[in-house]
XYZ file of C-alpha atoms in Angstrom:
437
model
C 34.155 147.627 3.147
C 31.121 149.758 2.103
C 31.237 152.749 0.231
C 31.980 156.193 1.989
C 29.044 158.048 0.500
C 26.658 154.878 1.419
C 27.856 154.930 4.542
C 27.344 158.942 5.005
C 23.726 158.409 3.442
C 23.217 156.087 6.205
C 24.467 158.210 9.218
C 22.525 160.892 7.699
C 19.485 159.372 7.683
C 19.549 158.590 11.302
C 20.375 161.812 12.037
C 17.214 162.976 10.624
C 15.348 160.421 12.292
C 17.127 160.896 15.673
C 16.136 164.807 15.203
C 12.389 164.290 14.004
C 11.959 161.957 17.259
C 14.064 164.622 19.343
C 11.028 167.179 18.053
C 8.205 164.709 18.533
C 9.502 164.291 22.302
C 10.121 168.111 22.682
C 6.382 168.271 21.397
C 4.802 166.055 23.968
C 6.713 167.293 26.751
C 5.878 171.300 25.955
C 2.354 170.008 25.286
C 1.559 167.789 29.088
C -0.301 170.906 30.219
C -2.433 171.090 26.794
C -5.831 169.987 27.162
C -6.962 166.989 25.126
C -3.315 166.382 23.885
C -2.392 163.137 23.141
C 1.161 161.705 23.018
C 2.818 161.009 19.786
C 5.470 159.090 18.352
C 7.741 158.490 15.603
C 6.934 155.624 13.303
C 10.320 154.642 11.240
C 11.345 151.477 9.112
C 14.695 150.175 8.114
C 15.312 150.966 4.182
C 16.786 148.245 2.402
C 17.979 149.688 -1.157
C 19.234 146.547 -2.717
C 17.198 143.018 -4.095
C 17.054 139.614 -4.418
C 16.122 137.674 -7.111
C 16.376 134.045 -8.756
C 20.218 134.280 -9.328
C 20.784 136.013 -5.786
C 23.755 134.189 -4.051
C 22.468 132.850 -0.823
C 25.811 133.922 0.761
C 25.367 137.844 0.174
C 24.175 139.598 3.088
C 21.704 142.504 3.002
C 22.402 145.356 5.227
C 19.860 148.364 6.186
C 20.827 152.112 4.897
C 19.635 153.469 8.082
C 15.850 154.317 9.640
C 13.179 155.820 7.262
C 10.261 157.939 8.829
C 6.867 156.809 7.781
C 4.872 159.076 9.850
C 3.616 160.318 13.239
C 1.369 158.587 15.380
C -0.862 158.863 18.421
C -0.668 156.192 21.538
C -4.141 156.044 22.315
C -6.120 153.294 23.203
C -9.451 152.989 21.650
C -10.816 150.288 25.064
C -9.535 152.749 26.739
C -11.763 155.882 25.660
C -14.416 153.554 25.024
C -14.635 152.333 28.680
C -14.065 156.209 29.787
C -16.683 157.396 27.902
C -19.380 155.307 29.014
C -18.372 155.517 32.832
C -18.296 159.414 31.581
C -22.167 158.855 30.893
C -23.015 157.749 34.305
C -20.739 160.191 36.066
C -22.926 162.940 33.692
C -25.658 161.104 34.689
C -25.130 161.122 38.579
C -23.661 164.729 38.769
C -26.925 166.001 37.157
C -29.351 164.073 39.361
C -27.241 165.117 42.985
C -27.087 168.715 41.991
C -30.706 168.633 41.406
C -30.895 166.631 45.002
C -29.272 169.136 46.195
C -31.160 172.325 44.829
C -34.487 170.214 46.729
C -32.248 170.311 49.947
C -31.689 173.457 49.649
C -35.253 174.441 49.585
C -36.908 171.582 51.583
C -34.785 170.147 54.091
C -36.235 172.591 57.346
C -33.894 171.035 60.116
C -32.877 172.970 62.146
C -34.436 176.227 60.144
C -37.386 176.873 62.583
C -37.315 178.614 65.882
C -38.247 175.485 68.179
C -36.016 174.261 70.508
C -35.709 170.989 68.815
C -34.387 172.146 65.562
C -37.572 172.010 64.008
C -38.337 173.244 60.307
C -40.099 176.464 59.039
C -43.620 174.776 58.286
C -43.479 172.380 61.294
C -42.861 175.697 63.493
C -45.236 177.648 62.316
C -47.878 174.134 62.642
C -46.850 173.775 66.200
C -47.671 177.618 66.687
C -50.915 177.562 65.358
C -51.578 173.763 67.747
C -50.020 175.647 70.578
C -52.681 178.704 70.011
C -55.440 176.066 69.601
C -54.514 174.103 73.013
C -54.916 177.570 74.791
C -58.078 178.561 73.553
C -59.435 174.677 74.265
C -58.324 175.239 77.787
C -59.471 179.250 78.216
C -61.981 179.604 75.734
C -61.779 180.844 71.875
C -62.860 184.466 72.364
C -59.163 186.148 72.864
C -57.748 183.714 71.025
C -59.423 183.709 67.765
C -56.823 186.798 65.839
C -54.293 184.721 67.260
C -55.426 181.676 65.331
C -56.284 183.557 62.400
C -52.881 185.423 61.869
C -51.227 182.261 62.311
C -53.309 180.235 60.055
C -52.360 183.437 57.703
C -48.794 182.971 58.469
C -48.630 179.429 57.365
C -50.005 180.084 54.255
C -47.680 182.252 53.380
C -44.930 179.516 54.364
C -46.422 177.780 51.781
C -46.553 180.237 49.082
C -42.663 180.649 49.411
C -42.109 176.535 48.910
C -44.493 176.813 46.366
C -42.723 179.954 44.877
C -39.822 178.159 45.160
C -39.933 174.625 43.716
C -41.838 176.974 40.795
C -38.264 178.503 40.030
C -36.215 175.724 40.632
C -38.528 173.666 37.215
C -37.732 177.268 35.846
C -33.812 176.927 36.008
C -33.752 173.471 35.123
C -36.295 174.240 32.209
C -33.179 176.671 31.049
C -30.606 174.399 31.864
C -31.934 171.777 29.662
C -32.164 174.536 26.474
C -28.864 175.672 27.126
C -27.790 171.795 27.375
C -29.441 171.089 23.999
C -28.019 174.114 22.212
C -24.702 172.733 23.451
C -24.792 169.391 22.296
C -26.363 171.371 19.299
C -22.856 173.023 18.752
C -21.113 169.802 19.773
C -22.519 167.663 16.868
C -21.806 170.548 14.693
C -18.251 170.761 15.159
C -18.088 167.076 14.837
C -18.895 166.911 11.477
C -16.833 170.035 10.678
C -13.706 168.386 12.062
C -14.808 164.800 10.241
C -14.558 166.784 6.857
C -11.538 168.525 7.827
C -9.639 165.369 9.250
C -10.984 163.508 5.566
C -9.423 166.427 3.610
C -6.354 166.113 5.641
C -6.186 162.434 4.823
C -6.482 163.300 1.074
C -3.752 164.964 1.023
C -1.263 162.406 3.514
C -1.672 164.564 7.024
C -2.363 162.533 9.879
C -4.226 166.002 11.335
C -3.353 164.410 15.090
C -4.335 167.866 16.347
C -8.103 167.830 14.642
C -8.196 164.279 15.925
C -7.353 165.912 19.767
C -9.918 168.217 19.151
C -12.623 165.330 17.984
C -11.355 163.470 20.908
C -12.357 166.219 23.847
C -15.334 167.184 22.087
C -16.604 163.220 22.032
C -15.559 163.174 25.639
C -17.994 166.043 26.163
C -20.647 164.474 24.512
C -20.650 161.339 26.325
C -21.194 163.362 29.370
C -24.676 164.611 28.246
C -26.065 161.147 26.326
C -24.777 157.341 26.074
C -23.009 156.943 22.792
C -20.693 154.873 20.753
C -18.059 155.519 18.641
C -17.137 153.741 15.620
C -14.528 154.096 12.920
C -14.323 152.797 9.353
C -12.996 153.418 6.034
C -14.161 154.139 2.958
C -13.525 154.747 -0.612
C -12.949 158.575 -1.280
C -12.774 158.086 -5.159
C -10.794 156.655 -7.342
C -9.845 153.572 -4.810
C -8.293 156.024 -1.956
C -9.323 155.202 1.178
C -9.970 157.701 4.245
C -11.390 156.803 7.727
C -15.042 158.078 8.472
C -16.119 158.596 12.072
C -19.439 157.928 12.882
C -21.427 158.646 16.317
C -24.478 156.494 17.115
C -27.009 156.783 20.346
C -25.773 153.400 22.485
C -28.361 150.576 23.538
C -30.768 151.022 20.520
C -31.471 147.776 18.545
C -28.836 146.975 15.981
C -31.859 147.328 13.581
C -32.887 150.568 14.663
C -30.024 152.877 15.267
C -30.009 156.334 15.550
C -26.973 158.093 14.289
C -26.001 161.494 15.988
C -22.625 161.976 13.622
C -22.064 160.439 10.072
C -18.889 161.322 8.629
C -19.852 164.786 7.122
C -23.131 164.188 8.435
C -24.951 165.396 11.601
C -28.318 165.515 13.537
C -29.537 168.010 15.915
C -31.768 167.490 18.452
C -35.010 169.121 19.916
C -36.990 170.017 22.878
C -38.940 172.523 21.761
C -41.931 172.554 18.974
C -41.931 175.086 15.882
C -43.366 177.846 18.516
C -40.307 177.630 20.888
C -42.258 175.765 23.946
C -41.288 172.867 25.137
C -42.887 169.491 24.263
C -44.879 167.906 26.636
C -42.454 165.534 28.906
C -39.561 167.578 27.787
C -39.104 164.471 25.333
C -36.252 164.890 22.958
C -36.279 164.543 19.224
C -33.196 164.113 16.696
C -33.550 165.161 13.286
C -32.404 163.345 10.341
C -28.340 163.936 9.286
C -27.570 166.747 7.017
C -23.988 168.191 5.918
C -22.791 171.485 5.950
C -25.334 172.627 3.161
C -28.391 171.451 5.176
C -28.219 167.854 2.368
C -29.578 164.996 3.567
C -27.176 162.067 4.008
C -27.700 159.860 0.344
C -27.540 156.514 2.094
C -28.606 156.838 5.407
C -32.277 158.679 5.130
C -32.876 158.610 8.739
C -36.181 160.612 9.717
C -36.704 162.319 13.131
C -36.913 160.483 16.227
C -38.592 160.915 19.647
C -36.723 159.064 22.816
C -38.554 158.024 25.283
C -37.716 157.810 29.276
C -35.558 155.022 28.475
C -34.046 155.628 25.263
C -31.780 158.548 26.562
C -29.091 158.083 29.272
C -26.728 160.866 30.695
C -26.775 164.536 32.448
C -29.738 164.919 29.525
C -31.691 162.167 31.062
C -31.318 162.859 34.714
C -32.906 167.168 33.533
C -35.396 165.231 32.302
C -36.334 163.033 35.462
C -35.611 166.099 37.476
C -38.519 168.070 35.124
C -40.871 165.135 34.554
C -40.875 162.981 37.406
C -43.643 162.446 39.878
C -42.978 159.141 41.990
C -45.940 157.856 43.357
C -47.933 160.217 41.557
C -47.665 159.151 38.541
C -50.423 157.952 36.418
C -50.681 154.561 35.490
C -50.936 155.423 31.668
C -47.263 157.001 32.224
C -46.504 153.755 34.233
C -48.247 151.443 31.331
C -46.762 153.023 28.136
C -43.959 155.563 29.093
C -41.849 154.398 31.855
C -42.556 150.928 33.925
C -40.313 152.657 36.682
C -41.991 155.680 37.203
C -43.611 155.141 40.418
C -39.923 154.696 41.884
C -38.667 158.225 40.325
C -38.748 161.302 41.981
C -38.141 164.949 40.621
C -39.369 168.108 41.047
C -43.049 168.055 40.432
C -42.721 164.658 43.082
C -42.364 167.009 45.761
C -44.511 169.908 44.332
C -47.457 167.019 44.898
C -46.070 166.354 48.466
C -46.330 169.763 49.358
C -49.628 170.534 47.430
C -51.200 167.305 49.279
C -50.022 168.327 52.788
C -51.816 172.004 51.655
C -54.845 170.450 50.401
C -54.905 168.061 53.442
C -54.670 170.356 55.677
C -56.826 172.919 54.581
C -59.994 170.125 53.678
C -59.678 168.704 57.571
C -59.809 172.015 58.641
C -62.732 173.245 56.724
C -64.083 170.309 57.713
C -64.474 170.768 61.364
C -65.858 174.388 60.702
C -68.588 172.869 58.242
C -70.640 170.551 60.291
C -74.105 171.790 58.119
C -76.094 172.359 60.870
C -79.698 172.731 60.009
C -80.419 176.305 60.815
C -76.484 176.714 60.389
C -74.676 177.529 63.356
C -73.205 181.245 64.214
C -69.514 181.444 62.281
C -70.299 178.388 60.445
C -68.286 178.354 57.083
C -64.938 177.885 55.385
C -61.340 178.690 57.458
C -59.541 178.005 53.720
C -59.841 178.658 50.041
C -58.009 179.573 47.143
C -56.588 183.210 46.298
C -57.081 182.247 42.687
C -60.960 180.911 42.690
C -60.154 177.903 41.061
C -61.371 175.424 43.662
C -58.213 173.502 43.747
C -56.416 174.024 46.929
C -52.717 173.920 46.323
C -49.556 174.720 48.241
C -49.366 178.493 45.855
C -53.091 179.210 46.251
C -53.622 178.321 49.773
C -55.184 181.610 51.728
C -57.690 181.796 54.893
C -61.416 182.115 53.720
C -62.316 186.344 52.929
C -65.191 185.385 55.646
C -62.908 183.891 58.037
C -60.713 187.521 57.861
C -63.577 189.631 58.032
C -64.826 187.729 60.896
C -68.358 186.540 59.501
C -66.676 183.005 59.742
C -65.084 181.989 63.462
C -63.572 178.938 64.164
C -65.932 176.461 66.266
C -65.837 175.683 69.426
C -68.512 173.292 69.384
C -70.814 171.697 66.990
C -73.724 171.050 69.149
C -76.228 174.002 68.893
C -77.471 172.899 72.494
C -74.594 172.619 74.177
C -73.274 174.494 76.593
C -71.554 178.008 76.292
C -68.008 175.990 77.799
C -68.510 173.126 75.323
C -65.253 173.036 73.099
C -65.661 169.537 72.032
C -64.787 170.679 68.763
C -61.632 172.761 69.529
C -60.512 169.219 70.851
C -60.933 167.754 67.170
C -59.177 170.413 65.712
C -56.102 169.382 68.002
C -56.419 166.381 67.078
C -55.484 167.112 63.472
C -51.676 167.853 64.454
């Protein structure tokens, strides 16, 4: 029969253990509503007291003196954020690029904006009011018709200055969007390293620091919403043969000979898109810096020097600001096509449709001018220019587009015909300008 007292040490130590993993479970259930927690649990071993050796009899039987606790744990399962934090990446990734769809939408999708009965847009209106004005003036003659024209004309150039206007603010908010962005991850890197040396420290001195590790966790998570990375863990010697895990957070789908590290134990980067004057780079292309602790001292193993990413280094909500800021579809040159991005005829952001509209501007404005300009030789009466630029620079554009000074003083009038001898109810060309919508 065993002893009383090792019987009572027994009991007693499974009352401790029954009442540590009665507060662990108290823990996680007054914590389900905490964001970031992550379920614990008791980790406990049997304690054997007594041992064998050479002379042991082979009939004496060993019994456990009850459960010892070896420490607290997290269930967690590293596949588990691994595969979440990539599909986080391309959930960053497609929120970013819809909301920008969406800002577009909200500026140029016209249906059903206009006054026509067939729920046509703003600009297509006010086109099909200025055709309209031209039909009647081909059928009764240009002479009460011409104010009519002009204030029109007029009016659709002001339809274009508020597109113009407005796809100018929208690169203005996403311009601020990606600073704020970069200042975040800024902070997020920061705090990575912060909690790395806290959660070593803890390790020192035997503290699991589960918490700090929740707090890693959700910022990670966060992270791998605005870039592609991957997480790795490792441990190394902390002096004097002690070992302590180190955390490190690398840019994912660089060459295995060419990584760039974001988070190195006590070590982090910050990234970049602005120069030393505060403007933004051209391409809005992202640098990070080499890895530095919390006294701005460079890593003494890892000497890793600033690097630029290019269109298809990056991947996240980060990457889709950028193609949102940067991209210009079928406008893009074929030195951007040849040494930036092979896919950048197929991408479309902002300045894509700042081209559309400047080109349907410019189009129209050149057609136009055009038909008025047939340089007749002696020129004809009202000759000239119906469109220029408000700003003199030549370039006709969707924010510059104005009728011609001449045209609103009335030295220039649209043409009715081109022929010097025809007759006075030739408006041959009043039938070409139709033809233009």
């Amino acid at each position: 029969m065993s002893s009383t007292f090792g019987t009572i040490t027994t009991v007693r130590l499974g009352i401790y253990a029954s009442q540590k993993g009665l507060d662990v479970t108290g823990n996680n259930i007054t914590n389900i509503n905490t964001n970031g927690y992550t379920r614990q649990r008791l980790d406990q071993i049997s304690l054997v007291v007594s041992a064998s050796d050479k002379y042991g009899s082979q009939y004496k039987a060993r019994v456990g003196q009850g459960p010892v606790i070896t420490g607290i744990s997290q269930l967690r399962d590293p596949g588990m954020d691994i595969s979440y934090r990539k599909a986080n990446s391309d959930v960053g990734s497609a929120d970013q690029m819809l909301a920008g769809l969406e800002d577009l939408a909200g500026i140029l999708d016209e249906v059903g904006k206009g006054d026509g009965e067939q729920d046509d847009g703003v600009i297509l209106n006010q086109l099909n009011d200025l055709r309209d004005l031209i039909n009647q003036a081909l059928t009764n003659g240009i002479e009460n018709y011409e104010g009519s024209i002009r204030a029109s004309a007029n009016a659709l150039c002001t339809q274009f200055h508020q597109y113009a206007k407005a796809l100018e603010g929208l690169m203005e908010d996403y311009e601020t969007q990606l600073d704020e962005d970069t200042t975040r991850v800024n902070q997020i890197l920061t705090e990575l390293r912060d909690l790395n040396l806290q959660i070593r420290n803890s390790d020192v001195r035997g503290d699991a620091a589960l918490e700090l590790r929740d707090q890693r966790n959700l910022l990670l998570d966060e992270l791998s919403g605005y870039m592609k990375i991957d997480v790795t863990y490792k441990m190394v010697d902390a002096g004097g043969g002690y070992m302590v895990e180190e955390m490190s957070v690398k840019l994912a789908d660089r060459p295995a000979d060419d990584p760039v590290y974001l988070v190195q134990g006590q070590y982090a980067a910050q990234i970049s898109v602005k120069d030393q004057n505060g403007d933004f780079v051209p391409n809005y292309n992202i640098t990070v810096s080499g890895l530095t602790n919390k006294d701005n001292e460079p890593h003494p193993t890892n000497p890793q020097t600033a690097t630029t990413l290019g269109d298809n280094d990056l991947y996240g909500s980060l990457q889709s600001l950028r193609d949102l800021l940067t991209e210009e579809g079928e406008y893009a040159s074929k030195d951007d096509i040849d040494n930036v991005d092979g896919n950048a005829a197929s991408k479309r952001g902002i300045p894509y449709y700042i081209n559309q509209l400047n080109s349907l501007a410019r189009t129209f404005a050149e057609e136009m001018n055009e038909l008025n300009m047939p340089n007749a030789n002696p020129p004809l009466d009202g000759e000239g220019a119906l469109f220029e630029t408000n700003d003199n620079s030549g370039d006709i554009t969707a924010g510059n587009i104005c009728i011609s000074q001449e045209w609103a003083e009335g030295t220039v009038k649209m043409l009715s015909t081109t022929d010097p001898n025809a007759p006075t109810d030739d408006r041959s060309n009043l039938a070409q300008f139709l033809n233009l919508f």
